[in-house]
Tab-separated table of C-alpha atoms in Angstrom:
chain	number	residue	atom	x	y	z
Q	1	MET	CA	43.431	-33.401	28.980
Q	2	GLY	CA	41.534	-30.365	28.142
Q	3	ALA	CA	41.335	-28.426	25.792
Q	4	PRO	CA	43.526	-26.014	24.127
Q	5	GLY	CA	43.374	-22.917	26.722
Q	6	GLY	CA	40.622	-24.175	28.822
Q	7	ARG	CA	37.261	-21.938	27.310
Q	8	ILE	CA	35.076	-24.672	26.613
Q	9	ASN	CA	32.100	-23.142	28.385
Q	10	ARG	CA	33.678	-19.965	29.006
Q	11	PRO	CA	30.959	-17.285	27.767
Q	12	ARG	CA	32.502	-14.731	25.430
Q	13	THR	CA	33.499	-11.606	26.713
Q	14	GLU	CA	31.693	-7.797	26.492
Q	15	LEU	CA	35.235	-6.576	23.936
Q	16	ARG	CA	35.019	-10.367	21.707
Q	17	ARG	CA	30.658	-9.562	21.996
Q	18	LYS	CA	31.968	-5.475	20.337
Q	19	LEU	CA	34.310	-7.105	17.937
Q	20	PHE	CA	32.378	-9.617	16.468
Q	21	LYS	CA	29.489	-7.497	15.672
Q	22	ARG	CA	32.053	-4.682	14.663
Q	23	ARG	CA	33.141	-7.071	12.151
Q	24	ARG	CA	29.823	-8.609	11.196
Q	25	VAL	CA	28.297	-4.870	10.418
Q	26	TRP	CA	31.314	-3.820	8.403
Q	27	GLY	CA	31.289	-6.659	6.401
Q	28	ARG	CA	28.020	-6.308	5.692
Q	29	GLU	CA	28.190	-2.557	4.567
Q	30	ARG	CA	31.255	-3.524	2.296
Q	31	ARG	CA	29.229	-6.458	0.598
Q	32	ARG	CA	26.061	-3.386	-0.004
Q	33	GLY	CA	28.743	-1.048	-0.987
Q	34	ARG	CA	30.221	-3.874	-3.780
Q	35	ARG	CA	26.912	-4.736	-5.079
Q	36	VAL	CA	25.958	-4.892	-8.769
Q	37	VAL	CA	22.949	-2.891	-9.983
Q	38	GLY	CA	21.186	-3.070	-13.056
Q	39	ALA	CA	20.041	-0.592	-14.743
Q	40	VAL	CA	16.045	1.006	-14.619
Q	41	ILE	CA	15.269	2.572	-18.109
Q	42	ASP	CA	11.670	4.561	-17.936
Q	43	ALA	CA	12.356	5.113	-13.925
Q	44	GLY	CA	8.518	6.436	-13.686
Q	45	LEU	CA	6.744	3.175	-15.031
Q	46	THR	CA	8.124	1.199	-12.123
Q	47	THR	CA	6.089	-1.343	-11.940
Q	48	ARG	CA	5.443	-3.774	-8.660
Q	49	HIS	CA	6.505	-6.656	-11.246
Q	50	HIS	CA	9.454	-4.941	-11.865
Q	51	LEU	CA	10.022	-4.454	-7.971
Q	52	ARG	CA	9.401	-7.891	-7.643
Q	53	LYS	CA	12.073	-8.427	-10.013
Q	54	ARG	CA	14.739	-6.553	-9.077
Q	55	ALA	CA	14.507	-8.194	-5.066
Q	56	SER	CA	14.581	-11.091	-6.747
Q	57	SER	CA	18.126	-10.562	-9.038
Q	58	ALA	CA	18.777	-6.934	-8.568
Q	59	ARG	CA	21.766	-7.077	-10.679
Q	60	ALA	CA	19.378	-7.889	-13.675
Q	61	ASN	CA	17.756	-4.859	-16.493
Q	62	ILE	CA	14.732	-3.605	-15.682
Q	63	THR	CA	13.458	-2.032	-19.727
Q	64	LEU	CA	10.350	-2.069	-20.273
Q	65	SER	CA	8.798	-2.993	-24.436
Q	66	GLY	CA	7.221	-0.293	-26.335
Q	67	LYS	CA	3.894	-1.166	-26.395
Q	68	LYS	CA	4.118	-2.174	-22.311
Q	69	ARG	CA	5.461	1.533	-21.528
Q	70	ARG	CA	3.045	3.595	-24.239
Q	71	LYS	CA	0.014	1.286	-22.245
Q	72	LEU	CA	0.911	2.693	-19.118
Q	73	LEU	CA	1.666	6.054	-20.025
Q	74	GLN	CA	-2.018	5.765	-21.532
Q	75	GLN	CA	-2.796	4.325	-17.555
Q	76	LEU	CA	-1.634	7.275	-16.446
Q	77	ARG	CA	-3.348	9.445	-18.851
Q	78	LEU	CA	-6.322	8.102	-18.301
Q	79	SER	CA	-5.694	7.955	-14.443
Q	80	GLN	CA	-5.497	11.962	-13.408
Q	81	LYS	CA	-8.493	12.567	-16.212
Q	82	GLU	CA	-10.502	10.804	-14.227
Q	83	LYS	CA	-9.068	12.229	-11.347
Q	84	ALA	CA	-9.027	15.751	-12.182
Q	85	ALA	CA	-12.735	14.991	-13.165
Q	86	MET	CA	-13.749	14.241	-10.064
Q	87	GLU	CA	-12.718	16.769	-8.349
Q	88	VAL	CA	-14.002	19.333	-10.942
Q	89	GLU	CA	-17.716	17.577	-9.940
Q	90	ALA	CA	-16.579	18.034	-6.208
Q	91	LEU	CA	-16.131	21.652	-6.187
Q	92	ALA	CA	-19.025	22.052	-8.734
Q	93	ALA	CA	-21.864	20.181	-6.732
Q	94	PRO	CA	-21.930	21.082	-3.048
Q	95	ALA	CA	-22.686	19.123	-0.486
Q	96	ARG	CA	-27.427	18.507	-0.371
Q	97	THR	CA	-29.052	19.245	2.591
Q	98	LYS	CA	-32.485	18.413	3.403
Q	99	ALA	CA	-34.623	21.723	3.414
Q	100	PRO	CA	-36.461	22.636	6.454
Q	101	GLN	CA	-40.029	22.209	6.557
Q	102	PRO	CA	-42.156	24.797	7.725
Q	103	LYS	CA	-42.830	24.515	10.969
Q	104	GLY	CA	-46.672	25.796	10.629
Q	105	GLN	CA	-47.878	22.304	8.298
Q	106	GLU	CA	-47.102	19.390	10.731
Q	107	VAL	CA	-47.439	16.446	9.092
Q	108	LYS	CA	-50.908	14.608	11.576
Q	109	ALA	CA	-50.940	10.709	11.562
Q	110	PRO	CA	-53.539	9.270	10.308
Q	111	GLN	CA	-56.962	8.754	12.140
Q	112	ASP	CA	-57.952	5.473	12.681
Q	113	VAL	CA	-61.076	4.497	10.347
Q	114	HIS	CA	-64.142	2.765	12.228
Q	115	MET	CA	-65.586	0.118	8.998
Q	116	GLU	CA	-69.225	-0.855	9.182
Q	117	ASP	CA	-70.275	-4.731	8.660
Q	118	LEU	CA	-72.202	-4.788	5.472
Q	119	GLU	CA	-73.756	-8.048	5.267
Q	120	ASP	CA	-75.130	-9.521	2.036
Q	121	GLU	CA	-79.129	-9.512	1.928
Q	122	SER	CA	-79.666	-12.037	0.053
């Protein structure tokens, strides 16, 4: 009165394993190909909030309000302007090095000065 086929504890064969894997991979690719992706408006202005929204719901449309769009464009303009200004400063101001001191003038250490005690004569 065993189980039908008599293979309760028998391990799967290589062929069976490959068939299972092939079916799993094929199904995953089919699901990926049929997935509906929402529209992205202003793709160049994607923020991390949009990426988070896309990860949680791929079908949602991602749009920007006019206010957010203007603010993002202004941020990009200002950052590019600052970057250009920094590059100009870097080219204009060469790296400063210490000016070499003339070898004839050596700095001498101060000599010890002997102090005399002055006693009060009162």
